[in-house]
């Protein structure tokens, strides 16, 4: 398997700013963070489903052509013949989620508590990095699609699968880390400041 290119970003989790938290938050205020976690869990489930299909291709249980149908059946609407549409569902959904946060949640939190600014600045930066990684992953998928348009069994496109696996695993790791950080740092703040997710 090929390695992820060295120029793909990683998070230095120890360098992330941390908020002071809200030790006096009520259980009801803390529950707003659970809503954010539930939204993120939807993305986690989709990523796990795509990972499962990719693992089946990697292990030889599915051909690329069979994977097209399997991922399509997940409701993610991904096909290896129409890989430009990958971001049409899962990737675009993550992008839309981040745009909503950037346009509504973060400004509302900034207005309510300026102490959150360093955390929100970092989350905004991570959104831009994730966008770049999503675009790069999409390009790897499109390259696979153009070399194996029919996707029926081994072919030229199979040689691009290691890059797909590596980029997907990298993307999934970044997203999971980002989701955890966001949940930990702004989950309770959303409830305290009555910002609806």
Short mmCIF file of N, CA and C in Angstrom, two decimals:
data_model
loop_
_atom_site.label_atom_id
_atom_site.label_comp_id
_atom_site.label_asym_id
_atom_site.label_seq_id
_atom_site.Cartn_x
_atom_site.Cartn_y
_atom_site.Cartn_z
N UNK A 1 0.85 -1.18 0.00
CA UNK A 1 0.00 0.00 0.00
C UNK A 1 0.89 1.24 0.00
N UNK A 2 0.49 2.24 -0.76
CA UNK A 2 1.27 3.48 -0.78
C UNK A 2 0.96 4.30 0.45
N UNK A 3 1.92 5.08 0.85
CA UNK A 3 1.73 5.95 2.01
C UNK A 3 1.03 7.22 1.59
N UNK A 4 0.40 7.86 2.56
CA UNK A 4 -0.21 9.16 2.31
C UNK A 4 0.91 10.14 2.01
N UNK A 5 0.74 10.99 1.00
CA UNK A 5 1.78 11.98 0.69
C UNK A 5 2.14 12.80 1.93
N UNK A 6 3.41 13.11 2.05
CA UNK A 6 3.92 13.82 3.22
C UNK A 6 3.32 15.21 3.39
N UNK A 7 2.81 15.79 2.31
CA UNK A 7 2.30 17.15 2.42
C UNK A 7 0.85 17.22 2.90
N UNK A 8 0.25 16.06 3.21
CA UNK A 8 -1.09 16.10 3.80
C UNK A 8 -0.97 16.52 5.26
N UNK A 9 -1.87 17.37 5.71
CA UNK A 9 -1.77 17.89 7.08
C UNK A 9 -2.13 16.86 8.14
N UNK A 10 -1.57 17.08 9.30
CA UNK A 10 -1.97 16.32 10.49
C UNK A 10 -2.23 17.34 11.59
N UNK A 11 -2.92 16.92 12.62
CA UNK A 11 -3.20 17.82 13.74
C UNK A 11 -2.18 17.60 14.83
N UNK A 12 -1.67 18.69 15.37
CA UNK A 12 -0.90 18.63 16.61
C UNK A 12 -1.91 18.88 17.72
N UNK A 13 -2.49 17.80 18.22
CA UNK A 13 -3.59 17.93 19.18
C UNK A 13 -3.17 18.67 20.44
N UNK A 14 -1.92 18.53 20.84
CA UNK A 14 -1.46 19.21 22.06
C UNK A 14 -1.39 20.72 21.87
N UNK A 15 -1.27 21.18 20.63
CA UNK A 15 -1.16 22.62 20.36
C UNK A 15 -2.53 23.30 20.21
N UNK A 16 -3.59 22.52 20.23
CA UNK A 16 -4.91 23.12 20.09
C UNK A 16 -5.26 23.95 21.32
N UNK A 17 -5.81 25.15 21.10
CA UNK A 17 -6.26 25.95 22.25
C UNK A 17 -7.40 25.24 22.98
N UNK A 18 -7.44 25.45 24.26
CA UNK A 18 -8.49 24.86 25.09
C UNK A 18 -9.25 25.99 25.78
N UNK A 19 -10.57 25.83 25.83
CA UNK A 19 -11.40 26.78 26.56
C UNK A 19 -11.40 26.45 28.04
N UNK A 20 -11.86 27.40 28.83
CA UNK A 20 -11.91 27.20 30.28
C UNK A 20 -13.03 26.25 30.67
N UNK A 21 -13.98 26.07 29.78
CA UNK A 21 -15.11 25.21 30.10
C UNK A 21 -16.17 25.96 30.87
N UNK A 22 -17.19 25.27 31.20
CA UNK A 22 -18.33 25.87 31.91
C UNK A 22 -18.69 24.93 33.07
N UNK A 23 -17.92 24.99 34.17
CA UNK A 23 -18.14 24.06 35.27
C UNK A 23 -19.52 24.19 35.92
N UNK A 24 -20.16 25.35 35.81
CA UNK A 24 -21.46 25.55 36.43
C UNK A 24 -22.62 25.29 35.47
N UNK A 25 -22.33 24.74 34.30
CA UNK A 25 -23.40 24.48 33.32
C UNK A 25 -24.37 23.44 33.88
N UNK A 26 -25.62 23.64 33.58
CA UNK A 26 -26.67 22.71 34.02
C UNK A 26 -26.67 21.49 33.10
N UNK A 27 -27.29 20.40 33.55
CA UNK A 27 -27.42 19.23 32.67
C UNK A 27 -28.13 19.57 31.35
N UNK A 28 -29.12 20.44 31.42
CA UNK A 28 -29.83 20.83 30.19
C UNK A 28 -28.90 21.58 29.24
N UNK A 29 -28.05 22.44 29.79
CA UNK A 29 -27.10 23.17 28.94
C UNK A 29 -26.06 22.22 28.34
N UNK A 30 -25.64 21.24 29.12
CA UNK A 30 -24.67 20.27 28.61
C UNK A 30 -25.28 19.39 27.52
N UNK A 31 -26.57 19.21 27.54
CA UNK A 31 -27.22 18.33 26.57
C UNK A 31 -27.14 18.86 25.14
N UNK A 32 -26.96 20.17 24.98
CA UNK A 32 -26.82 20.72 23.62
C UNK A 32 -25.57 20.15 22.95
N UNK A 33 -24.55 19.89 23.73
CA UNK A 33 -23.35 19.25 23.19
C UNK A 33 -23.63 17.84 22.71
N UNK A 34 -24.57 17.16 23.35
CA UNK A 34 -24.97 15.83 22.90
C UNK A 34 -25.62 15.89 21.53
N UNK A 35 -26.34 16.96 21.27
CA UNK A 35 -26.96 17.12 19.94
C UNK A 35 -25.86 17.25 18.88
N UNK A 36 -24.84 18.04 19.17
CA UNK A 36 -23.72 18.18 18.23
C UNK A 36 -23.05 16.82 18.02
N UNK A 37 -22.86 16.06 19.10
CA UNK A 37 -22.25 14.74 18.98
C UNK A 37 -23.11 13.83 18.11
N UNK A 38 -24.43 13.90 18.25
CA UNK A 38 -25.31 13.07 17.43
C UNK A 38 -25.19 13.42 15.95
N UNK A 39 -25.06 14.70 15.65
CA UNK A 39 -24.84 15.11 14.25
C UNK A 39 -23.53 14.53 13.75
N UNK A 40 -22.48 14.65 14.55
CA UNK A 40 -21.19 14.09 14.15
C UNK A 40 -21.26 12.57 14.02
N UNK A 41 -22.03 11.91 14.89
CA UNK A 41 -22.17 10.46 14.82
C UNK A 41 -22.75 10.00 13.48
N UNK A 42 -23.61 10.82 12.90
CA UNK A 42 -24.15 10.49 11.58
C UNK A 42 -23.00 10.40 10.57
N UNK A 43 -22.07 11.35 10.63
CA UNK A 43 -20.91 11.31 9.73
C UNK A 43 -19.99 10.14 10.07
N UNK A 44 -19.83 9.86 11.35
CA UNK A 44 -19.00 8.73 11.75
C UNK A 44 -19.55 7.42 11.18
N UNK A 45 -20.87 7.26 11.23
CA UNK A 45 -21.48 6.04 10.68
C UNK A 45 -21.26 5.94 9.17
N UNK A 46 -21.42 7.04 8.46
CA UNK A 46 -21.18 7.03 7.01
C UNK A 46 -19.73 6.69 6.69
N UNK A 47 -18.81 7.28 7.43
CA UNK A 47 -17.40 6.98 7.22
C UNK A 47 -17.10 5.51 7.51
N UNK A 48 -17.71 4.96 8.55
CA UNK A 48 -17.50 3.55 8.88
C UNK A 48 -18.05 2.65 7.78
N UNK A 49 -19.17 3.01 7.19
CA UNK A 49 -19.74 2.21 6.11
C UNK A 49 -18.84 2.23 4.88
N UNK A 50 -18.34 3.40 4.53
CA UNK A 50 -17.44 3.49 3.38
C UNK A 50 -16.16 2.71 3.68
N UNK A 51 -15.65 2.82 4.90
CA UNK A 51 -14.46 2.08 5.29
C UNK A 51 -14.69 0.58 5.15
N UNK A 52 -15.86 0.10 5.54
CA UNK A 52 -16.18 -1.32 5.43
C UNK A 52 -16.14 -1.78 3.98
N UNK A 53 -16.72 -0.99 3.09
CA UNK A 53 -16.72 -1.35 1.67
C UNK A 53 -15.28 -1.35 1.13
N UNK A 54 -14.50 -0.34 1.49
CA UNK A 54 -13.11 -0.30 1.03
C UNK A 54 -12.32 -1.49 1.57
N UNK A 55 -12.60 -1.89 2.79
CA UNK A 55 -11.92 -3.06 3.36
C UNK A 55 -12.29 -4.33 2.60
N UNK A 56 -13.54 -4.43 2.18
CA UNK A 56 -13.96 -5.60 1.41
C UNK A 56 -13.25 -5.65 0.05
N UNK A 57 -13.02 -4.48 -0.55
CA UNK A 57 -12.26 -4.44 -1.81
C UNK A 57 -10.81 -4.83 -1.53
N UNK A 58 -10.25 -4.27 -0.48
CA UNK A 58 -8.86 -4.54 -0.13
C UNK A 58 -8.64 -6.04 0.12
N UNK A 59 -9.58 -6.69 0.78
CA UNK A 59 -9.43 -8.11 1.11
C UNK A 59 -9.83 -9.03 -0.03
N UNK A 60 -10.34 -8.47 -1.12
CA UNK A 60 -10.72 -9.29 -2.27
C UNK A 60 -12.12 -9.85 -2.21
N UNK A 61 -12.89 -9.49 -1.19
CA UNK A 61 -14.28 -9.97 -1.10
C UNK A 61 -15.19 -9.25 -2.07
N UNK A 62 -14.81 -8.05 -2.50
CA UNK A 62 -15.57 -7.30 -3.50
C UNK A 62 -14.62 -6.80 -4.56
N UNK A 63 -15.10 -6.77 -5.80
CA UNK A 63 -14.35 -6.09 -6.86
C UNK A 63 -14.72 -4.61 -6.79
N UNK A 64 -13.99 -3.80 -7.53
CA UNK A 64 -14.33 -2.38 -7.58
C UNK A 64 -15.75 -2.20 -8.09
N UNK A 65 -16.12 -3.00 -9.09
CA UNK A 65 -17.48 -2.91 -9.63
C UNK A 65 -18.54 -3.25 -8.60
N UNK A 66 -18.30 -4.30 -7.81
CA UNK A 66 -19.25 -4.66 -6.75
C UNK A 66 -19.29 -3.59 -5.66
N UNK A 67 -18.15 -2.98 -5.40
CA UNK A 67 -18.10 -1.92 -4.39
C UNK A 67 -18.94 -0.73 -4.82
N UNK A 68 -18.95 -0.46 -6.12
CA UNK A 68 -19.78 0.64 -6.62
C UNK A 68 -21.22 0.45 -6.16
N UNK A 69 -21.75 -0.73 -6.40
CA UNK A 69 -23.13 -1.01 -6.01
C UNK A 69 -23.32 -1.01 -4.51
N UNK A 70 -22.34 -1.56 -3.78
CA UNK A 70 -22.47 -1.64 -2.32
C UNK A 70 -22.49 -0.25 -1.69
N UNK A 71 -21.62 0.63 -2.14
CA UNK A 71 -21.59 1.98 -1.56
C UNK A 71 -22.83 2.75 -1.99
N UNK A 72 -23.25 2.54 -3.22
CA UNK A 72 -24.48 3.19 -3.69
C UNK A 72 -25.67 2.76 -2.82
N UNK A 73 -25.72 1.49 -2.48
CA UNK A 73 -26.82 0.97 -1.66
C UNK A 73 -26.80 1.54 -0.24
N UNK A 74 -25.65 2.02 0.21
CA UNK A 74 -25.57 2.61 1.55
C UNK A 74 -26.33 3.92 1.64
N UNK A 75 -26.68 4.47 0.50
CA UNK A 75 -27.32 5.77 0.52
C UNK A 75 -26.32 6.90 0.43
N UNK A 76 -25.04 6.55 0.35
CA UNK A 76 -24.01 7.56 0.24
C UNK A 76 -23.93 8.04 -1.21
N UNK A 77 -24.48 7.25 -2.10
CA UNK A 77 -24.55 7.60 -3.53
C UNK A 77 -23.17 7.76 -4.14
N UNK A 78 -22.26 6.91 -3.76
CA UNK A 78 -20.93 6.93 -4.34
C UNK A 78 -20.86 5.82 -5.37
N UNK A 79 -20.33 6.13 -6.54
CA UNK A 79 -20.01 5.09 -7.50
C UNK A 79 -18.62 5.35 -8.00
N UNK A 80 -17.89 4.31 -8.25
CA UNK A 80 -16.55 4.49 -8.75
C UNK A 80 -16.56 5.00 -10.18
N UNK A 81 -17.67 4.87 -10.88
CA UNK A 81 -17.77 5.41 -12.24
C UNK A 81 -18.15 6.88 -12.22
N UNK A 82 -18.70 7.34 -11.11
CA UNK A 82 -19.12 8.74 -10.99
C UNK A 82 -18.50 9.32 -9.72
N UNK A 83 -17.21 9.19 -9.59
CA UNK A 83 -16.57 9.56 -8.35
C UNK A 83 -16.63 11.04 -8.06
N UNK A 84 -16.87 11.85 -9.09
CA UNK A 84 -17.07 13.26 -8.82
C UNK A 84 -18.26 13.45 -7.91
N UNK A 85 -19.15 12.46 -7.87
CA UNK A 85 -20.33 12.58 -7.02
C UNK A 85 -20.07 12.12 -5.59
N UNK A 86 -18.86 11.62 -5.29
CA UNK A 86 -18.58 11.22 -3.92
C UNK A 86 -18.81 12.39 -2.99
N UNK A 87 -18.26 13.54 -3.36
CA UNK A 87 -18.49 14.72 -2.54
C UNK A 87 -19.90 15.24 -2.73
N UNK A 88 -20.62 14.67 -3.66
CA UNK A 88 -22.01 15.04 -3.84
C UNK A 88 -22.86 14.57 -2.68
N UNK A 89 -22.37 13.65 -1.88
CA UNK A 89 -23.16 13.16 -0.76
C UNK A 89 -22.38 13.29 0.55
N UNK A 90 -21.44 12.41 0.82
CA UNK A 90 -20.74 12.44 2.10
C UNK A 90 -19.83 13.66 2.23
N UNK A 91 -18.96 13.87 1.26
CA UNK A 91 -18.03 15.01 1.36
C UNK A 91 -18.78 16.34 1.32
N UNK A 92 -19.76 16.44 0.43
CA UNK A 92 -20.52 17.69 0.36
C UNK A 92 -21.30 17.91 1.65
N UNK A 93 -21.79 16.83 2.23
CA UNK A 93 -22.52 16.94 3.49
C UNK A 93 -21.62 17.48 4.60
N UNK A 94 -20.39 16.98 4.68
CA UNK A 94 -19.44 17.50 5.67
C UNK A 94 -19.16 18.97 5.40
N UNK A 95 -18.97 19.31 4.12
CA UNK A 95 -18.73 20.72 3.76
C UNK A 95 -19.90 21.61 4.19
N UNK A 96 -21.11 21.17 3.92
CA UNK A 96 -22.30 21.95 4.29
C UNK A 96 -22.38 22.11 5.80
N UNK A 97 -22.13 21.03 6.52
CA UNK A 97 -22.11 21.07 7.98
C UNK A 97 -21.12 22.13 8.47
N UNK A 98 -19.93 22.14 7.90
CA UNK A 98 -18.92 23.12 8.32
C UNK A 98 -19.31 24.54 7.93
N UNK A 99 -19.92 24.72 6.77
CA UNK A 99 -20.36 26.06 6.38
C UNK A 99 -21.42 26.59 7.33
N UNK A 100 -22.32 25.74 7.77
CA UNK A 100 -23.36 26.15 8.73
C UNK A 100 -22.69 26.56 10.05
N UNK A 101 -21.75 25.76 10.50
CA UNK A 101 -21.04 26.13 11.73
C UNK A 101 -20.32 27.47 11.57
N UNK A 102 -19.62 27.63 10.44
CA UNK A 102 -18.87 28.87 10.20
C UNK A 102 -19.78 30.09 10.10
N UNK A 103 -20.95 29.91 9.49
CA UNK A 103 -21.85 31.06 9.25
C UNK A 103 -22.77 31.35 10.42
N UNK A 104 -23.09 30.35 11.24
CA UNK A 104 -24.10 30.55 12.28
C UNK A 104 -23.60 30.24 13.69
N UNK A 105 -23.09 29.02 13.90
CA UNK A 105 -22.71 28.64 15.26
C UNK A 105 -21.53 29.46 15.78
N UNK A 106 -20.47 29.54 15.01
CA UNK A 106 -19.27 30.21 15.49
C UNK A 106 -19.49 31.70 15.72
N UNK A 107 -20.14 32.43 14.80
CA UNK A 107 -20.39 33.85 15.08
C UNK A 107 -21.25 34.06 16.34
N UNK A 108 -22.24 33.20 16.53
CA UNK A 108 -23.09 33.33 17.73
C UNK A 108 -22.27 33.08 18.99
N UNK A 109 -21.39 32.08 18.96
CA UNK A 109 -20.54 31.82 20.13
C UNK A 109 -19.53 32.94 20.35
N UNK A 110 -18.99 33.50 19.27
CA UNK A 110 -18.05 34.63 19.40
C UNK A 110 -18.74 35.82 20.06
N UNK A 111 -19.97 36.08 19.65
CA UNK A 111 -20.71 37.21 20.21
C UNK A 111 -21.03 36.98 21.68
N UNK A 112 -21.22 35.73 22.06
CA UNK A 112 -21.61 35.42 23.43
C UNK A 112 -20.42 35.32 24.39
N UNK A 113 -19.26 34.89 23.90
CA UNK A 113 -18.13 34.64 24.79
C UNK A 113 -16.82 34.77 24.01
N UNK A 114 -16.19 35.92 24.11
CA UNK A 114 -14.94 36.16 23.36
C UNK A 114 -13.80 35.25 23.82
N UNK A 115 -13.92 34.65 25.00
CA UNK A 115 -12.89 33.72 25.46
C UNK A 115 -12.81 32.48 24.57
N UNK A 116 -13.86 32.24 23.81
CA UNK A 116 -13.86 31.10 22.89
C UNK A 116 -13.14 31.39 21.57
N UNK A 117 -12.76 32.64 21.34
CA UNK A 117 -12.15 33.02 20.05
C UNK A 117 -10.98 32.14 19.63
N UNK A 118 -10.01 31.85 20.51
CA UNK A 118 -8.89 31.00 20.05
C UNK A 118 -9.35 29.61 19.60
N UNK A 119 -10.30 29.03 20.32
CA UNK A 119 -10.83 27.72 19.93
C UNK A 119 -11.57 27.82 18.60
N UNK A 120 -12.40 28.85 18.46
CA UNK A 120 -13.17 29.02 17.22
C UNK A 120 -12.26 29.32 16.04
N UNK A 121 -11.20 30.08 16.27
CA UNK A 121 -10.22 30.33 15.20
C UNK A 121 -9.59 29.02 14.75
N UNK A 122 -9.24 28.18 15.71
CA UNK A 122 -8.64 26.88 15.38
C UNK A 122 -9.63 26.00 14.63
N UNK A 123 -10.89 25.96 15.08
CA UNK A 123 -11.90 25.15 14.40
C UNK A 123 -12.10 25.64 12.97
N UNK A 124 -12.10 26.96 12.79
CA UNK A 124 -12.23 27.52 11.44
C UNK A 124 -11.05 27.10 10.57
N UNK A 125 -9.85 27.16 11.11
CA UNK A 125 -8.67 26.71 10.37
C UNK A 125 -8.81 25.23 10.00
N UNK A 126 -9.25 24.42 10.94
CA UNK A 126 -9.41 22.99 10.67
C UNK A 126 -10.45 22.75 9.57
N UNK A 127 -11.51 23.55 9.54
CA UNK A 127 -12.50 23.42 8.47
C UNK A 127 -11.84 23.64 7.11
N UNK A 128 -10.98 24.65 7.01
CA UNK A 128 -10.31 24.93 5.73
C UNK A 128 -9.37 23.79 5.35
N UNK A 129 -8.66 23.25 6.33
CA UNK A 129 -7.75 22.13 6.06
C UNK A 129 -8.54 20.91 5.62
N UNK A 130 -9.63 20.61 6.31
CA UNK A 130 -10.46 19.47 5.95
C UNK A 130 -11.02 19.64 4.54
N UNK A 131 -11.42 20.85 4.19
CA UNK A 131 -11.90 21.11 2.83
C UNK A 131 -10.82 20.74 1.81
N UNK A 132 -9.59 21.15 2.06
CA UNK A 132 -8.50 20.83 1.15
C UNK A 132 -8.27 19.32 1.06
N UNK A 133 -8.34 18.63 2.20
CA UNK A 133 -8.14 17.18 2.21
C UNK A 133 -9.29 16.48 1.48
N UNK A 134 -10.52 16.97 1.66
CA UNK A 134 -11.66 16.41 0.93
C UNK A 134 -11.47 16.56 -0.58
N UNK A 135 -11.02 17.73 -1.00
CA UNK A 135 -10.79 17.95 -2.44
C UNK A 135 -9.69 17.02 -2.96
N UNK A 136 -8.67 16.84 -2.17
CA UNK A 136 -7.57 15.96 -2.59
C UNK A 136 -8.05 14.51 -2.67
N UNK A 137 -8.84 14.09 -1.69
CA UNK A 137 -9.40 12.73 -1.71
C UNK A 137 -10.28 12.56 -2.94
N UNK A 138 -11.07 13.56 -3.25
CA UNK A 138 -11.93 13.49 -4.42
C UNK A 138 -11.09 13.33 -5.69
N UNK A 139 -9.97 14.04 -5.78
CA UNK A 139 -9.11 13.91 -6.97
C UNK A 139 -8.55 12.49 -7.09
N UNK A 140 -8.19 11.87 -5.96
CA UNK A 140 -7.70 10.49 -5.98
C UNK A 140 -8.81 9.56 -6.47
N UNK A 141 -10.03 9.80 -6.01
CA UNK A 141 -11.16 8.98 -6.44
C UNK A 141 -11.44 9.17 -7.93
N UNK A 142 -11.40 10.39 -8.39
CA UNK A 142 -11.63 10.66 -9.81
C UNK A 142 -10.56 9.99 -10.66
N UNK A 143 -9.30 10.03 -10.20
CA UNK A 143 -8.23 9.36 -10.93
C UNK A 143 -8.49 7.87 -11.03
N UNK A 144 -8.99 7.27 -9.96
CA UNK A 144 -9.33 5.85 -9.99
C UNK A 144 -10.45 5.60 -10.98
N UNK A 145 -11.45 6.46 -10.97
CA UNK A 145 -12.59 6.28 -11.86
C UNK A 145 -12.19 6.39 -13.32
N UNK A 146 -11.29 7.30 -13.62
CA UNK A 146 -10.92 7.50 -15.02
C UNK A 146 -10.04 6.38 -15.54
N UNK A 147 -9.36 5.64 -14.65
CA UNK A 147 -8.54 4.52 -15.11
C UNK A 147 -9.30 3.21 -15.08
N UNK A 148 -10.45 3.18 -14.43
CA UNK A 148 -11.24 1.95 -14.34
C UNK A 148 -12.71 2.31 -14.42
N UNK A 149 -13.11 2.90 -15.53
CA UNK A 149 -14.49 3.38 -15.67
C UNK A 149 -15.51 2.27 -15.55
N UNK A 150 -15.16 1.07 -16.01
CA UNK A 150 -16.16 0.00 -15.91
C UNK A 150 -16.15 -0.65 -14.55
N UNK A 151 -15.02 -0.61 -13.84
CA UNK A 151 -14.93 -1.12 -12.48
C UNK A 151 -15.19 -2.59 -12.33
N UNK A 152 -15.15 -3.35 -13.42
CA UNK A 152 -15.46 -4.78 -13.34
C UNK A 152 -14.20 -5.60 -13.13
N UNK A 153 -13.84 -5.78 -11.88
CA UNK A 153 -12.71 -6.64 -11.58
C UNK A 153 -11.38 -5.94 -11.75
N UNK A 154 -10.30 -6.70 -11.67
CA UNK A 154 -8.98 -6.11 -11.77
C UNK A 154 -8.78 -5.40 -13.10
N UNK A 155 -8.17 -4.29 -13.03
CA UNK A 155 -7.89 -3.50 -14.22
C UNK A 155 -6.94 -2.40 -13.85
N UNK A 156 -6.77 -1.45 -14.72
CA UNK A 156 -5.85 -0.36 -14.44
C UNK A 156 -6.22 0.37 -13.15
N UNK A 157 -7.52 0.53 -12.90
CA UNK A 157 -7.97 1.27 -11.73
C UNK A 157 -7.58 0.63 -10.42
N UNK A 158 -7.40 -0.70 -10.42
CA UNK A 158 -7.03 -1.39 -9.19
C UNK A 158 -5.71 -0.86 -8.64
N UNK A 159 -4.80 -0.42 -9.50
CA UNK A 159 -3.51 0.07 -9.03
C UNK A 159 -3.65 1.36 -8.24
N UNK A 160 -4.76 2.08 -8.41
CA UNK A 160 -4.99 3.31 -7.67
C UNK A 160 -5.64 3.10 -6.32
N UNK A 161 -6.04 1.87 -6.03
CA UNK A 161 -6.74 1.61 -4.77
C UNK A 161 -5.90 1.91 -3.53
N UNK A 162 -4.62 1.59 -3.50
CA UNK A 162 -3.85 1.94 -2.29
C UNK A 162 -3.89 3.43 -1.97
N UNK A 163 -3.86 4.28 -3.00
CA UNK A 163 -3.97 5.72 -2.75
C UNK A 163 -5.33 6.08 -2.18
N UNK A 164 -6.38 5.44 -2.68
CA UNK A 164 -7.72 5.69 -2.15
C UNK A 164 -7.77 5.30 -0.68
N UNK A 165 -7.26 4.11 -0.34
CA UNK A 165 -7.27 3.66 1.06
C UNK A 165 -6.50 4.63 1.94
N UNK A 166 -5.30 5.00 1.51
CA UNK A 166 -4.45 5.87 2.33
C UNK A 166 -5.10 7.23 2.54
N UNK A 167 -5.63 7.81 1.48
CA UNK A 167 -6.27 9.12 1.61
C UNK A 167 -7.54 9.05 2.46
N UNK A 168 -8.31 7.98 2.29
CA UNK A 168 -9.53 7.84 3.09
C UNK A 168 -9.19 7.70 4.57
N UNK A 169 -8.22 6.84 4.89
CA UNK A 169 -7.85 6.65 6.29
C UNK A 169 -7.35 7.96 6.90
N UNK A 170 -6.60 8.71 6.13
CA UNK A 170 -6.10 10.01 6.61
C UNK A 170 -7.26 10.97 6.85
N UNK A 171 -8.17 11.06 5.88
CA UNK A 171 -9.34 11.93 6.01
C UNK A 171 -10.16 11.54 7.23
N UNK A 172 -10.41 10.27 7.38
CA UNK A 172 -11.23 9.80 8.50
C UNK A 172 -10.57 10.15 9.84
N UNK A 173 -9.27 9.97 9.93
CA UNK A 173 -8.56 10.31 11.17
C UNK A 173 -8.65 11.80 11.50
N UNK A 174 -8.47 12.64 10.47
CA UNK A 174 -8.59 14.09 10.69
C UNK A 174 -9.99 14.46 11.14
N UNK A 175 -11.00 13.91 10.47
CA UNK A 175 -12.38 14.25 10.82
C UNK A 175 -12.71 13.80 12.24
N UNK A 176 -12.32 12.59 12.60
CA UNK A 176 -12.64 12.09 13.94
C UNK A 176 -11.99 12.96 15.01
N UNK A 177 -10.74 13.31 14.81
CA UNK A 177 -10.04 14.18 15.75
C UNK A 177 -10.73 15.54 15.83
N UNK A 178 -11.09 16.09 14.69
CA UNK A 178 -11.77 17.39 14.63
C UNK A 178 -13.12 17.33 15.35
N UNK A 179 -13.89 16.28 15.09
CA UNK A 179 -15.20 16.15 15.74
C UNK A 179 -15.05 16.10 17.25
N UNK A 180 -14.12 15.30 17.76
CA UNK A 180 -13.91 15.19 19.21
C UNK A 180 -13.54 16.54 19.81
N UNK A 181 -12.60 17.22 19.16
CA UNK A 181 -12.15 18.53 19.66
C UNK A 181 -13.32 19.51 19.70
N UNK A 182 -14.09 19.55 18.64
CA UNK A 182 -15.23 20.47 18.59
C UNK A 182 -16.26 20.14 19.67
N UNK A 183 -16.56 18.86 19.83
CA UNK A 183 -17.53 18.45 20.85
C UNK A 183 -17.05 18.84 22.25
N UNK A 184 -15.77 18.59 22.53
CA UNK A 184 -15.22 18.89 23.84
C UNK A 184 -15.17 20.40 24.12
N UNK A 185 -14.84 21.17 23.11
CA UNK A 185 -14.58 22.59 23.32
C UNK A 185 -15.81 23.48 23.20
N UNK A 186 -16.77 23.13 22.36
CA UNK A 186 -17.93 24.03 22.21
C UNK A 186 -19.26 23.38 22.54
N UNK A 187 -19.27 22.09 22.82
CA UNK A 187 -20.54 21.41 23.09
C UNK A 187 -21.33 22.07 24.21
N UNK A 188 -20.73 22.24 25.36
CA UNK A 188 -21.42 22.86 26.49
C UNK A 188 -21.69 24.33 26.23
N UNK A 189 -20.76 25.01 25.56
CA UNK A 189 -20.95 26.44 25.27
C UNK A 189 -22.21 26.67 24.44
N UNK A 190 -22.53 25.75 23.56
CA UNK A 190 -23.75 25.88 22.75
C UNK A 190 -24.98 25.97 23.65
N UNK A 191 -25.03 25.11 24.67
CA UNK A 191 -26.17 25.13 25.58
C UNK A 191 -26.18 26.32 26.50
N UNK A 192 -25.01 26.66 27.05
CA UNK A 192 -24.91 27.80 27.96
C UNK A 192 -25.38 29.08 27.27
N UNK A 193 -25.01 29.25 26.01
CA UNK A 193 -25.34 30.47 25.28
C UNK A 193 -26.57 30.32 24.38
N UNK A 194 -27.26 29.20 24.54
CA UNK A 194 -28.51 28.92 23.82
C UNK A 194 -28.35 29.08 22.30
N UNK A 195 -27.28 28.50 21.79
CA UNK A 195 -27.04 28.48 20.35
C UNK A 195 -27.50 27.12 19.85
N UNK A 196 -28.47 27.13 18.98
CA UNK A 196 -29.06 25.88 18.50
C UNK A 196 -28.22 25.26 17.39
N UNK A 197 -28.04 23.95 17.49
CA UNK A 197 -27.32 23.20 16.46
C UNK A 197 -28.32 22.86 15.37
#
